[in-house]
GROMACS .gro file of C-alpha atoms in nm:
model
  177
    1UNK     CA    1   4.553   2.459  -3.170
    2UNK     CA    2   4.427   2.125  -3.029
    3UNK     CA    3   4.398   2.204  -2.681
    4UNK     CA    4   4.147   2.535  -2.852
    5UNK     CA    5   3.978   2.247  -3.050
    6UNK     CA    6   3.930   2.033  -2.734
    7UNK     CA    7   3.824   2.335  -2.548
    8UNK     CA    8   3.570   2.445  -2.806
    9UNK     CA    9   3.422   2.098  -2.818
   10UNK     CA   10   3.375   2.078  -2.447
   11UNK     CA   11   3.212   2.363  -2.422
   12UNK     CA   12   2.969   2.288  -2.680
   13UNK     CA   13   2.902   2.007  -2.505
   14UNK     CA   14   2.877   2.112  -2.188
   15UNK     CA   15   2.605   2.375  -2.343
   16UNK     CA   16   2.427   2.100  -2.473
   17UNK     CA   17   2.355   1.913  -2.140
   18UNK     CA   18   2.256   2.235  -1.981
   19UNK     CA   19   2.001   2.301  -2.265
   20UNK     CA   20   1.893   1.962  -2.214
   21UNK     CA   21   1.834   1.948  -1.846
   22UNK     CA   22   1.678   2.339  -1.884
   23UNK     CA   23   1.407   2.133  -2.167
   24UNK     CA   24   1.362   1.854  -1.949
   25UNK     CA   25   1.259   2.032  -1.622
   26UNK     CA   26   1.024   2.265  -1.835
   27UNK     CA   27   0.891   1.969  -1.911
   28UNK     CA   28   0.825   1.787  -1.563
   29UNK     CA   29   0.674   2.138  -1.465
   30UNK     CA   30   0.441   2.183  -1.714
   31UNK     CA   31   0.319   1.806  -1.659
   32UNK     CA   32   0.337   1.862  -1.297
   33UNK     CA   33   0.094   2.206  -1.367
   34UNK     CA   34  -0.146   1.926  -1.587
   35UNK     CA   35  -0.149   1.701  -1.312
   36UNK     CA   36  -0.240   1.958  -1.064
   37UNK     CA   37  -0.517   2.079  -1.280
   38UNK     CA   38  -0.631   1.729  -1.413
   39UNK     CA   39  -1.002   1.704  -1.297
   40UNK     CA   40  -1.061   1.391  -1.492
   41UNK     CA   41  -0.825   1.179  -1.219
   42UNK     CA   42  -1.056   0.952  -1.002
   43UNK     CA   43  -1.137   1.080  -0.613
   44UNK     CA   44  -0.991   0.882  -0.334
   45UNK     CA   45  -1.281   0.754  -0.180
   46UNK     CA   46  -1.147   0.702   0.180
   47UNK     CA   47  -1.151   1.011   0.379
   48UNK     CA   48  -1.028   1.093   0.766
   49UNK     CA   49  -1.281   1.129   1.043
   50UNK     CA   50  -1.275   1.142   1.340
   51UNK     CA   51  -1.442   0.926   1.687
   52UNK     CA   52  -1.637   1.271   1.712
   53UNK     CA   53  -1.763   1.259   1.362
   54UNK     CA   54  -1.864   0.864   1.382
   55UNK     CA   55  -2.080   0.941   1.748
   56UNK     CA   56  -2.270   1.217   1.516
   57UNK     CA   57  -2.379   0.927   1.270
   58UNK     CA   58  -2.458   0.758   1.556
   59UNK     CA   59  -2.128   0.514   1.564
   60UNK     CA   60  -1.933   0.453   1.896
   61UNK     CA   61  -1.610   0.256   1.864
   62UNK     CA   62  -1.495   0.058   2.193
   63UNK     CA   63  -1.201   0.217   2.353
   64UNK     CA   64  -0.936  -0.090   2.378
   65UNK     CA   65  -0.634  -0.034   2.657
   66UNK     CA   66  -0.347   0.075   2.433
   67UNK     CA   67  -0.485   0.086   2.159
   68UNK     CA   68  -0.599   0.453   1.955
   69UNK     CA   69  -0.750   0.386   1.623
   70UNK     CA   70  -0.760   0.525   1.315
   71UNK     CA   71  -1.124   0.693   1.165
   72UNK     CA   72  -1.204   0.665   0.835
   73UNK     CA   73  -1.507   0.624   0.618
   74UNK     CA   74  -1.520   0.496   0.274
   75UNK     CA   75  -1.768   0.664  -0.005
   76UNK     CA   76  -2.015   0.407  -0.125
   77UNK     CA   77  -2.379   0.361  -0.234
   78UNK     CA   78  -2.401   0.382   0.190
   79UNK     CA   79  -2.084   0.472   0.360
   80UNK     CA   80  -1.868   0.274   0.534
   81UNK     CA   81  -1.748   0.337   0.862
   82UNK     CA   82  -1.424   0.186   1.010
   83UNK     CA   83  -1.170   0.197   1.307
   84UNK     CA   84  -0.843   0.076   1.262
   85UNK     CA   85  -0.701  -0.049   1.570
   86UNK     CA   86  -0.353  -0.203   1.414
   87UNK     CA   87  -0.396  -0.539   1.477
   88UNK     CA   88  -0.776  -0.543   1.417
   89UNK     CA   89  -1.002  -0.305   1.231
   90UNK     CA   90  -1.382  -0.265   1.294
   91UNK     CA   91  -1.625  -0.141   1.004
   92UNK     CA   92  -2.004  -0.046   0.988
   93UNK     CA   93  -2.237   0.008   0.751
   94UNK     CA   94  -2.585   0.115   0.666
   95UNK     CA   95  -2.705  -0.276   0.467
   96UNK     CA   96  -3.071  -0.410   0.397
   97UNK     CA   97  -2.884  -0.744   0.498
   98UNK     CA   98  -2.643  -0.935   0.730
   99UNK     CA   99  -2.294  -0.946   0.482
  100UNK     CA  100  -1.930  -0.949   0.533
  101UNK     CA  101  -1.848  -0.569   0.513
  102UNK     CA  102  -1.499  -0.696   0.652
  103UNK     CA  103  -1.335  -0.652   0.334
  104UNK     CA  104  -1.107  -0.959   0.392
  105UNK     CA  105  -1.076  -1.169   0.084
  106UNK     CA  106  -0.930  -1.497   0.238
  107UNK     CA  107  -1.004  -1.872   0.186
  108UNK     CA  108  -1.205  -1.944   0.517
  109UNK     CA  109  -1.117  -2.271   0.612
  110UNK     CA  110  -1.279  -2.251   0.946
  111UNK     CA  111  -1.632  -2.115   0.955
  112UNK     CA  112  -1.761  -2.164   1.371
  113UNK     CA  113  -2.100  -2.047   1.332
  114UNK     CA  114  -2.252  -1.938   1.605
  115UNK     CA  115  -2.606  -1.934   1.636
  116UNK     CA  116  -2.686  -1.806   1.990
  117UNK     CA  117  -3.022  -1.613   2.068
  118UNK     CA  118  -2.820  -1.465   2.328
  119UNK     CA  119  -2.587  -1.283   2.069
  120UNK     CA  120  -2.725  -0.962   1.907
  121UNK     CA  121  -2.705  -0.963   1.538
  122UNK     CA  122  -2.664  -1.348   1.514
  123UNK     CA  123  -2.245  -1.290   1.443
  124UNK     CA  124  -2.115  -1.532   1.208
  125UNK     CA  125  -1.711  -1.621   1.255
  126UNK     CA  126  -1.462  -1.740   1.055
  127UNK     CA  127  -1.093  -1.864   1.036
  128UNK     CA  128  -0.846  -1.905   0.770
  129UNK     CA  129  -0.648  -2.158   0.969
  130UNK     CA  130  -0.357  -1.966   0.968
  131UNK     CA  131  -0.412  -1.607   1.200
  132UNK     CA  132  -0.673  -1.447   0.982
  133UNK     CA  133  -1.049  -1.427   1.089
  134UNK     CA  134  -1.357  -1.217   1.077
  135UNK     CA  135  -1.675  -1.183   1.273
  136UNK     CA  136  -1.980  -1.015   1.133
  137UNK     CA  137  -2.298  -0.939   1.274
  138UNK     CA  138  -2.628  -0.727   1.157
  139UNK     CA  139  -2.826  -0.546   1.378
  140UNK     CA  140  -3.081  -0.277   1.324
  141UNK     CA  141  -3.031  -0.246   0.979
  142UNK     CA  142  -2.641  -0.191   0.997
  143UNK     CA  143  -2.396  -0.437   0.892
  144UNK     CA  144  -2.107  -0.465   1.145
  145UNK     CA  145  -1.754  -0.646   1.117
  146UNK     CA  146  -1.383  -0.702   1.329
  147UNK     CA  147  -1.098  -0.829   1.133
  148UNK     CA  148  -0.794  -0.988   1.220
  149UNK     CA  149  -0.521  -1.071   0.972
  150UNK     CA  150  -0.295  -1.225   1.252
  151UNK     CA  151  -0.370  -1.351   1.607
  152UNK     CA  152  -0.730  -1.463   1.556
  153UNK     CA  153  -0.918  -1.664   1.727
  154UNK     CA  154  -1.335  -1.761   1.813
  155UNK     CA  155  -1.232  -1.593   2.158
  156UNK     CA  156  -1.068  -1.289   2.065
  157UNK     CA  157  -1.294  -1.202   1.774
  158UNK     CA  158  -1.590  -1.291   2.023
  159UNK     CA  159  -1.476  -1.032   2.301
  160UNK     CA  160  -1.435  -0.724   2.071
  161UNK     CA  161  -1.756  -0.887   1.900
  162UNK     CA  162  -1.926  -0.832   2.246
  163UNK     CA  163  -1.697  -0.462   2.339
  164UNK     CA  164  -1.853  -0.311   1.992
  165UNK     CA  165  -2.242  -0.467   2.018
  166UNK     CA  166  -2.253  -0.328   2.383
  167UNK     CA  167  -2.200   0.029   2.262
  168UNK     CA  168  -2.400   0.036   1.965
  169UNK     CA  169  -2.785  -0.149   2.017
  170UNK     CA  170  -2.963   0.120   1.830
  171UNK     CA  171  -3.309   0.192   1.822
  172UNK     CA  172  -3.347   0.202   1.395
  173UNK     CA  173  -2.898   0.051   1.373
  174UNK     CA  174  -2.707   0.378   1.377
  175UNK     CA  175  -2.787   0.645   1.087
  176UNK     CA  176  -3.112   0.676   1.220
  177UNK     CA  177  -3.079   0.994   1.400
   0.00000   0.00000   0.00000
């Protein structure tokens, strides 16, 4: 009569975890179903492109020797275009002004201006001291930008400063098509 008992009552219980689990994945499908058909969740605003759809908005990207970057732009009162290269990333945008589009919120402890009429776009450089630096430039009514969170320096940021401004003088800054 025990061993019946003991059967009995494991069986009851083993009845109770399957009604469980059965309730709980109902539940995780309906929310699932919600979450599918939730319109009120925000949009990602950063979208794949492509080098293809960046030359249409009038946009070239340098081509760097082992290097294949990664398109994307960026929804924004004016979109933002960048090129991620790995161990640098290059943005552009459509701005009334020169600004830091770089998107690089460090401490600059290092800021080498350089003011040379020779340089397109008067670029503006800075350091963090420690790997991290930016250049910006505007030209043509476009604000441009390379970051580097590692391996930075005036001369590095300077040649892919000088690899992007060569391919992209514009007439009007690019958008103008």
């Amino acid at each position: 009569m025990k061993n019946f008992k003991k059967m009995i009552c494991a069986a009851l219980c083993l009845a109770m975890v399957f009604a469980l689990c059965a309730c709980g994945s109902q539940t995780n499908d309906k929310a699932k179903k919600t979450d599918e058909n939730d319109n009120s969740r925000i949009a990602n605003p950063v979208h794949e492109s492509s080098a293809e759809e960046f030359k249409a908005a009038g946009i070239v990207m340098p081509e760097i020797d082992g290097k294949t970057p990664v398109y994307t732009t960026i929804d924004g009162d004016e979109t933002l275009y960048q090129a991620d290269y790995g161990t640098f990333t290059i943005r552009a945008q459509k701005t009334d002004e020169q600004k830091d589009i770089s998107g690089m919120s460090y401490e600059w402890t290092e800021d080498p201006t350089m003011t040379l009429e020779l340089l397109q776009g008067n670029p503006l450089f800075k350091l963090d001291g420690k790997g991290a630096g930016i250049v910006y430039w505007y030209l043509n009514g476009s604000s441009w930008s390379v970051g580097m969170t590692e391996g930075a320096s005036v001369d590095t940021l300077k040649s892919l400063y000088f690899k992007t401004a060569e391919l992209n003088p514009g007439g009007d800054g690019f958008l103008s098509n």
